[in-house]
Tab-separated table of C-alpha atoms and ligand atoms in Angstrom:
chain	number	residue	atom	x	y	z
A	1	MET	CA	3.412	282.566	-210.772
A	2	LEU	CA	7.039	282.041	-209.909
A	3	LYS	CA	7.307	278.455	-211.384
A	4	GLY	CA	10.879	277.732	-212.316
A	5	LYS	CA	12.203	280.623	-210.368
A	6	ASN	CA	15.088	280.278	-208.258
A	7	VAL	CA	14.393	282.953	-205.294
A	8	LEU	CA	16.614	283.531	-202.417
A	9	ILE	CA	15.058	284.731	-198.852
A	10	VAL	CA	16.658	286.710	-196.153
A	11	GLY	CA	14.933	287.174	-192.960
A	12	VAL	CA	13.753	284.039	-191.714
A	13	ALA	CA	14.121	283.465	-188.079
A	14	ASN	CA	10.447	281.550	-187.323
A	15	LYS	CA	7.290	280.178	-187.991
A	16	HIS	CA	5.467	283.962	-187.448
A	17	SER	CA	8.760	285.993	-189.853
A	18	ILE	CA	7.279	288.000	-192.774
A	19	ALA	CA	9.778	285.997	-194.658
A	20	ALA	CA	8.091	282.460	-193.441
A	21	GLY	CA	4.607	283.884	-194.672
A	22	ILE	CA	6.741	284.809	-198.342
A	23	ALA	CA	8.136	281.228	-198.478
A	24	GLU	CA	5.073	279.531	-198.032
A	25	SER	CA	3.553	281.720	-201.248
A	26	MET	CA	6.271	281.523	-202.841
A	27	ALA	CA	7.102	278.122	-202.813
A	28	SER	CA	2.805	277.357	-203.449
A	29	ASN	CA	3.547	279.522	-206.049
A	30	GLY	CA	6.270	277.166	-208.054
A	31	ALA	CA	9.337	278.698	-207.331
A	32	ASN	CA	12.874	277.133	-205.861
A	33	ILE	CA	13.703	278.758	-202.573
A	34	ALA	CA	17.096	279.168	-200.830
A	35	LEU	CA	16.952	280.392	-197.669
A	36	THR	CA	19.835	281.995	-195.278
A	37	TYR	CA	19.566	282.227	-191.246
A	38	GLN	CA	21.349	284.883	-189.303
A	39	ASN	CA	23.912	282.407	-187.056
A	40	ASP	CA	23.986	278.868	-185.718
A	41	ARG	CA	21.278	279.974	-182.937
A	42	LEU	CA	18.619	279.720	-185.834
A	43	LYS	CA	20.186	277.452	-188.539
A	44	ASP	CA	17.828	274.738	-187.392
A	45	ASN	CA	14.864	276.057	-186.672
A	46	VAL	CA	15.353	277.584	-190.254
A	47	GLU	CA	16.189	273.954	-191.855
A	48	LYS	CA	13.164	272.320	-190.568
A	49	LEU	CA	10.725	275.729	-191.229
A	50	GLY	CA	12.164	274.931	-195.131
A	51	LYS	CA	11.429	271.100	-195.565
A	52	ASP	CA	7.828	272.454	-196.419
A	53	TRP	CA	8.756	275.013	-198.706
A	54	GLY	CA	10.946	272.151	-200.538
A	55	VAL	CA	14.168	273.785	-199.608
A	56	ASP	CA	17.544	272.374	-200.275
A	57	THR	CA	19.995	275.498	-199.951
A	58	TYR	CA	20.407	276.576	-196.098
A	59	LEU	CA	23.169	279.880	-196.343
A	60	PRO	CA	24.643	281.525	-193.044
A	61	CYS	CA	24.144	285.069	-193.409
A	62	ASP	CA	24.803	288.273	-191.070
A	63	VAL	CA	24.134	291.184	-193.217
A	64	ALA	CA	26.398	293.306	-191.315
A	65	SER	CA	29.020	291.174	-192.931
A	66	ASP	CA	30.396	291.942	-196.422
A	67	ASP	CA	32.391	289.029	-196.308
A	68	GLU	CA	29.237	286.618	-195.600
A	69	ILE	CA	27.281	288.150	-197.949
A	70	GLN	CA	29.822	287.841	-200.687
A	71	LYS	CA	30.208	283.900	-199.645
A	72	VAL	CA	25.711	283.503	-199.597
A	73	PHE	CA	26.400	284.024	-203.536
A	74	GLU	CA	29.480	282.449	-204.292
A	75	ASN	CA	27.733	279.124	-202.431
A	76	LEU	CA	24.751	280.030	-204.476
A	77	SER	CA	26.381	280.062	-208.086
A	78	SER	CA	27.291	276.262	-207.382
A	79	SER	CA	23.650	274.928	-206.807
A	80	TRP	CA	22.046	277.137	-208.972
A	81	ASP	CA	23.033	278.247	-212.842
A	82	GLY	CA	21.235	282.018	-212.180
A	83	LEU	CA	18.891	283.858	-209.788
A	84	ASP	CA	15.526	285.125	-210.482
A	85	ALA	CA	14.915	287.447	-206.716
A	86	VAL	CA	16.174	288.488	-203.889
A	87	ILE	CA	13.432	289.327	-200.873
A	88	HIS	CA	15.195	291.074	-197.853
A	89	ALA	CA	13.048	290.859	-194.521
A	90	VAL	CA	15.557	292.060	-192.358
A	91	GLY	CA	15.682	294.933	-189.730
A	92	PHE	CA	16.870	295.345	-186.632
A	93	ALA	CA	18.073	298.541	-184.131
A	94	PRO	CA	19.456	298.288	-180.796
A	95	ARG	CA	16.546	297.656	-178.343
A	96	GLU	CA	17.281	300.346	-176.393
A	97	GLU	CA	16.242	302.710	-179.053
A	98	LEU	CA	13.547	301.741	-179.533
A	99	ASP	CA	11.314	302.601	-175.664
A	100	GLY	CA	11.455	306.338	-174.976
A	101	GLU	CA	11.495	309.861	-176.662
A	102	PHE	CA	13.558	309.773	-179.849
A	103	ALA	CA	15.701	312.694	-178.649
A	104	ASP	CA	17.246	311.303	-175.641
A	105	VAL	CA	17.326	307.313	-176.519
A	106	THR	CA	18.723	307.794	-179.959
A	107	THR	CA	22.828	307.239	-179.889
A	108	ARG	CA	25.189	307.998	-182.397
A	109	GLU	CA	26.027	304.143	-182.029
A	110	GLY	CA	22.602	303.154	-182.432
A	111	PHE	CA	21.925	305.213	-185.861
A	112	LYS	CA	25.188	303.249	-187.253
A	113	ILE	CA	23.667	299.734	-186.567
A	114	ALA	CA	19.796	300.147	-188.047
A	115	HIS	CA	21.063	302.012	-190.728
A	116	ASP	CA	23.748	299.289	-191.537
A	117	VAL	CA	21.669	296.261	-190.650
A	118	SER	CA	17.991	297.528	-192.189
A	119	SER	CA	18.733	300.195	-194.951
A	120	TYR	CA	22.494	299.298	-196.528
A	121	SER	CA	22.280	295.432	-196.613
A	122	PHE	CA	19.545	295.734	-199.157
A	123	ILE	CA	21.883	297.077	-201.295
A	124	GLY	CA	25.067	295.239	-200.157
A	125	LEU	CA	22.433	292.299	-200.981
A	126	ALA	CA	21.517	294.335	-204.401
A	127	LYS	CA	25.128	294.771	-205.265
A	128	GLU	CA	26.191	290.479	-204.991
A	129	ALA	CA	23.347	289.333	-206.678
A	130	LYS	CA	23.855	291.372	-209.663
A	131	LYS	CA	26.072	288.791	-211.519
A	132	LEU	CA	23.634	285.418	-210.864
A	133	MET	CA	20.727	287.909	-212.322
A	134	GLU	CA	22.174	288.414	-215.297
A	135	GLY	CA	20.440	288.112	-218.286
A	136	ARG	CA	17.023	287.047	-216.120
A	137	ASN	CA	14.686	290.009	-215.235
A	138	GLY	CA	15.587	289.763	-212.051
A	139	SER	CA	13.826	291.580	-208.886
A	140	LEU	CA	14.754	292.843	-205.954
A	141	LEU	CA	12.056	293.013	-202.269
A	142	THR	CA	12.453	294.517	-199.501
A	143	LEU	CA	10.159	295.408	-196.122
A	144	SER	CA	9.106	298.652	-194.684
A	145	TYR	CA	7.154	300.121	-192.530
A	146	LEU	CA	4.628	303.249	-192.214
A	147	GLY	CA	6.839	304.609	-189.312
A	148	SER	CA	9.002	305.850	-192.447
A	149	GLN	CA	7.120	308.436	-193.136
A	150	MET	CA	4.954	309.129	-190.975
A	151	THR	CA	5.906	309.094	-186.420
A	152	MET	CA	4.473	305.702	-184.183
A	153	PRO	CA	5.689	305.841	-180.582
A	154	ASN	CA	8.815	303.826	-179.899
A	155	TYR	CA	9.626	302.892	-183.919
A	156	ASN	CA	12.165	306.198	-183.260
A	157	VAL	CA	15.547	305.086	-185.704
A	158	MET	CA	13.945	302.468	-187.272
A	159	GLY	CA	11.763	304.876	-188.845
A	160	LEU	CA	15.113	306.730	-190.372
A	161	ALA	CA	16.249	303.563	-191.271
A	162	LYS	CA	13.033	302.465	-192.959
A	163	ALA	CA	13.509	306.032	-195.054
A	164	SER	CA	17.070	305.179	-196.243
A	165	LEU	CA	15.817	301.804	-197.087
A	166	GLU	CA	12.266	303.019	-199.005
A	167	ALA	CA	15.078	305.754	-201.210
A	168	SER	CA	17.674	303.099	-201.843
A	169	VAL	CA	14.476	301.035	-203.356
A	170	ARG	CA	14.540	304.202	-205.551
A	171	TYR	CA	18.005	304.391	-206.235
A	172	LEU	CA	18.043	300.464	-206.788
A	173	ALA	CA	15.383	300.480	-209.475
A	174	VAL	CA	17.016	303.050	-211.619
A	175	SER	CA	20.484	301.474	-211.067
A	176	MET	CA	19.582	297.580	-211.462
A	177	GLY	CA	16.823	298.551	-213.909
A	178	LYS	CA	19.504	299.136	-216.759
A	179	GLU	CA	20.277	295.299	-216.400
A	180	GLY	CA	16.763	294.351	-216.790
A	181	HIS	CA	16.471	294.333	-212.621
A	182	ARG	CA	13.429	295.808	-210.796
A	183	VAL	CA	13.044	296.730	-207.209
A	184	ASN	CA	10.320	297.089	-205.030
A	185	ALA	CA	9.345	297.220	-201.493
A	186	ILE	CA	6.174	296.079	-199.643
A	187	SER	CA	5.075	298.110	-196.542
A	188	ALA	CA	3.464	296.049	-194.227
A	189	GLY	CA	1.176	296.906	-191.442
A	190	PRO	CA	1.786	295.407	-187.782
A	191	ILE	CA	2.348	291.811	-186.993
A	192	LYS	CA	3.860	289.664	-184.260
A	193	THR	CA	6.366	288.338	-185.268
A	194	LEU	CA	9.896	287.981	-182.948
A	195	ALA	CA	11.022	291.499	-183.978
A	196	ALA	CA	7.589	292.450	-182.300
A	197	SER	CA	7.707	290.599	-179.313
A	198	GLY	CA	10.630	293.125	-177.947
A	199	VAL	CA	8.204	295.965	-178.388
A	200	LYS	CA	6.907	297.390	-175.217
A	201	ASN	CA	2.879	297.675	-175.784
A	202	PHE	CA	2.563	295.729	-179.410
A	203	ARG	CA	-0.579	294.610	-177.848
A	204	LYS	CA	-2.293	297.723	-177.630
A	205	MET	CA	-0.572	298.850	-181.015
A	206	LEU	CA	-2.053	295.832	-182.632
A	207	SER	CA	-5.491	296.335	-181.054
A	208	TYR	CA	-5.683	300.225	-182.097
A	209	ASN	CA	-4.464	299.510	-185.555
A	210	ALA	CA	-6.896	296.854	-186.135
A	211	SER	CA	-9.519	299.165	-184.646
A	212	ARG	CA	-8.658	302.148	-187.589
A	213	THR	CA	-8.019	299.793	-190.492
A	214	PRO	CA	-10.451	299.940	-193.372
A	215	ILE	CA	-10.571	296.549	-193.227
A	216	GLY	CA	-11.344	296.123	-189.802
A	217	ARG	CA	-8.137	293.760	-188.889
A	218	ASN	CA	-4.435	293.186	-188.866
A	219	ILE	CA	-2.903	291.647	-192.196
A	220	THR	CA	-1.325	288.031	-191.979
A	221	THR	CA	2.211	287.175	-193.188
A	222	ARG	CA	0.753	285.206	-195.880
A	223	GLU	CA	-1.165	287.751	-197.339
A	224	VAL	CA	2.310	289.776	-197.368
A	225	GLY	CA	3.289	286.993	-199.106
A	226	ASP	CA	1.114	286.901	-201.657
A	227	ALA	CA	2.137	290.371	-202.770
A	228	ALA	CA	5.276	289.048	-202.468
A	229	THR	CA	4.576	286.458	-204.534
A	230	PHE	CA	2.748	288.994	-206.950
A	231	LEU	CA	5.646	291.144	-206.850
A	232	THR	CA	8.456	288.743	-208.009
A	233	SER	CA	6.115	287.071	-210.751
A	234	ASP	CA	6.235	288.201	-214.458
A	235	MET	CA	2.559	289.968	-213.183
A	236	ALA	CA	4.048	292.594	-212.331
A	237	SER	CA	6.863	293.207	-214.971
A	238	GLY	CA	5.544	296.575	-215.084
A	239	ILE	CA	6.277	297.869	-211.351
A	240	SER	CA	9.511	299.092	-210.057
A	241	GLY	CA	10.734	301.638	-207.495
A	242	GLU	CA	7.281	301.418	-205.641
A	243	ILE	CA	6.083	301.129	-202.223
A	244	LEU	CA	3.372	299.025	-202.260
A	245	TYR	CA	1.238	298.984	-198.813
A	246	VAL	CA	-0.208	295.651	-197.832
A	247	ASP	CA	-1.732	297.277	-194.441
A	248	GLY	CA	-5.610	296.863	-194.675
A	249	GLY	CA	-5.689	300.636	-196.043
A	250	PHE	CA	-4.458	301.750	-192.435
A	251	ASN	CA	-2.121	304.118	-194.524
A	252	THR	CA	-4.790	305.865	-196.445
A	253	THR	CA	-7.193	307.375	-193.434
A	254	ALA	CA	-6.681	310.303	-190.991
A	255	MET	CA	-10.195	310.396	-189.721
A	256	GLY	CA	-11.729	306.425	-190.809
A	257	SER	CA	-14.502	305.980	-188.649
A	258	LEU	CA	-15.869	307.479	-185.009
A	259	GLU	CA	-17.634	304.707	-184.416
A	260	GLN	CA	-15.600	303.942	-181.175
A	261	GLU	CA	-15.965	307.239	-180.442
A	262	THR	CA	-18.302	307.844	-177.084
A	263	SER	CA	-18.800	311.593	-176.989
B	1	NAD	P1	11.719	288.710	-187.558
B	1	NAD	O1	12.154	288.797	-186.307
B	1	NAD	O2	10.643	287.349	-187.803
B	1	NAD	O3	12.708	288.650	-188.904
B	1	NAD	C1	13.695	290.063	-188.766
B	1	NAD	C2	14.637	289.142	-189.354
B	1	NAD	O4	16.160	289.826	-189.575
B	1	NAD	C3	14.884	287.933	-188.653
B	1	NAD	O5	15.362	286.939	-189.404
B	1	NAD	C4	16.746	287.559	-187.912
B	1	NAD	O6	17.597	286.712	-187.913
B	1	NAD	C5	16.817	288.984	-189.536
B	1	NAD	N1	17.993	289.893	-188.744
B	1	NAD	C6	18.409	290.597	-187.919
B	1	NAD	N2	19.109	291.473	-188.009
B	1	NAD	C7	20.123	290.714	-188.437
B	1	NAD	C8	21.708	290.886	-189.312
B	1	NAD	N3	22.312	291.399	-188.639
B	1	NAD	N4	21.975	289.434	-190.476
B	1	NAD	C9	20.842	288.629	-190.964
B	1	NAD	N5	19.879	288.742	-190.450
B	1	NAD	C10	19.439	289.588	-189.609
B	1	NAD	O7	10.314	290.291	-187.689
B	1	NAD	P2	9.758	290.422	-188.946
B	1	NAD	O8	8.900	291.336	-188.645
B	1	NAD	O9	9.309	289.192	-189.855
B	1	NAD	O10	10.415	291.059	-189.761
B	1	NAD	C11	11.062	290.977	-191.312
B	1	NAD	C12	11.167	292.665	-191.843
B	1	NAD	O11	9.473	292.984	-191.857
B	1	NAD	C13	11.615	293.990	-191.000
B	1	NAD	O12	12.291	294.331	-192.066
B	1	NAD	C14	10.755	294.143	-190.358
B	1	NAD	O13	11.461	295.807	-189.901
B	1	NAD	C15	9.873	294.529	-191.574
B	1	NAD	N6	8.479	294.848	-191.146
B	1	NAD	C16	7.926	294.416	-189.869
B	1	NAD	C17	6.244	294.490	-189.704
B	1	NAD	C18	6.062	293.956	-188.121
B	1	NAD	O14	5.187	294.327	-187.852
B	1	NAD	N7	6.200	292.756	-187.903
B	1	NAD	C19	5.910	295.746	-190.509
B	1	NAD	C20	6.289	296.400	-191.996
B	1	NAD	C21	7.772	295.419	-191.526
B	2	0WE	O1	9.855	297.185	-188.517
B	2	0WE	C1	9.975	296.476	-187.102
B	2	0WE	C2	10.635	295.659	-186.375
B	2	0WE	C3	11.684	296.762	-185.701
B	2	0WE	C4	12.851	296.427	-185.225
B	2	0WE	C5	12.307	295.769	-183.467
B	2	0WE	C6	13.150	295.095	-182.411
B	2	0WE	C7	12.488	294.319	-181.251
B	2	0WE	C8	13.854	293.922	-180.359
B	2	0WE	C9	14.199	296.749	-185.185
B	2	0WE	N1	14.963	295.510	-183.446
B	2	0WE	C10	14.651	295.352	-182.960
B	2	0WE	N2	15.393	295.437	-182.010
B	2	0WE	C11	14.987	294.550	-180.654
B	2	0WE	O2	16.079	294.406	-180.261
B	2	0WE	N3	8.554	296.637	-187.394
B	2	0WE	C12	8.039	297.420	-188.072
B	2	0WE	C13	7.881	296.124	-186.238
B	2	0WE	C14	7.273	297.020	-184.776
B	2	0WE	O3	8.754	297.398	-184.120
B	2	0WE	C15	8.017	298.248	-183.287
B	2	0WE	C16	6.642	298.648	-183.626
B	2	0WE	C17	6.139	298.065	-184.760
B	2	0WE	C18	5.362	298.324	-185.643
B	2	0WE	C19	9.052	299.534	-182.030
B	2	0WE	C20	8.694	300.164	-181.783
B	2	0WE	C21	7.133	300.608	-182.177
B	2	0WE	C22	6.089	299.717	-182.983
C-alpha cells in the first residue's frame, strides 16, 4: 500500500511504542522509513529497531526545539528527493500533572509543556515538512486519545493537550489541503507502552477497558499501525481532517453489556 513512499516517523522509543507498530506495518507495506529519536539515550535502541524495517536514516529530534525540527528536514532533503508522509506519535506532560485532582495538580508550567510537546509540535513538523512534500499529495498523521473528548481518571492536562491536537488536525487539514496534503489523527485505545508505564493503576485501566470494549479485548500497536498505513496510503485519498478511532469500539458505547454486573 505504501510502495515507494518516503515516510518520516517521530516517536519510536522502544519496541512497545505505537510508532514501532506503525513502522512495522508501513515497512511491510513497502514504505521507505526515516526515524527520529528524542535524545542520545534512545539513539542505540532506535537504530537497532530500525534495522528490521530497513531504515537507513536516523535523526535526533526533540520536538520542543524549533531548531532540531528544522534540522530534521534539512537532513532529510539530502537523502530523499521528497517526502510523502509524517507520523507524529509524541506526547508528554510532567508526571506530577497525571496523578491527582485536576484542579489541584494542574500548573501553568505543566500546561505549557504538555501543550508544547504534545500539540504544538505537530504544527511545527507540518510547517517544515511542507517544502519537502511539495507536489506529492502528502499525508500527516498524529495520535490522540479519547481523554480529549471525555474525562478519564488522571489523564488531566493531557486531555486538554489532545483536544488542542485534534483541533489542530482540522485547521492543518484546511491549511495543508491547499497544497494537496491530507491531515488526520488516530485515536487509539489504551496500550501498555513506555508512556503508559509511568501511570498509576494502568493495569486496572487496561482490564476495565477490555471488559467494556465491543471487541472484548484491548487493541495492539500493530492494529494502530495497519490503520496508519491505510490513512497514509492512496486508498485514503478522500479522508482529511478526520479522527479515526482504533479502539475496538470503546468510544461508541455508554452501556454495552450488563454481563459482568452481579446484582
Ligand atoms: P511511547 O513512550 O512509546 O512514545 C512516546 C514518544 O514520545 C517516545 O518515543 C518519546 O521519546 C517521545 N517524546 C516525548 N517527548 C518528546 C520530545 N520532547 N521530543 C521528541 N520526542 C518526544 O508511548 P506511546 O504510547 O507509543 O505514545 C505515542 C503517542 O500515542 C502519544 O501521542 C500518545 O499520547 C498516543 N497514545 C497512546 C496511547 C496509549 O495508551 N499508549 C493511547 C492513545 C494515544
Ligand atoms: O497519551 C498517553 C500517554 C500520556 C503521557 C504519559 C506520561 C507518563 C510518564 C504523557 N506524559 C507522561 N509523562 C510521564 O512522565 N496515553 C493515552 C496513555 C495514558 O496515559 C495516561 C492514561 C492513558 C490511557 C495517564 C493517566 C491516565 C490514563
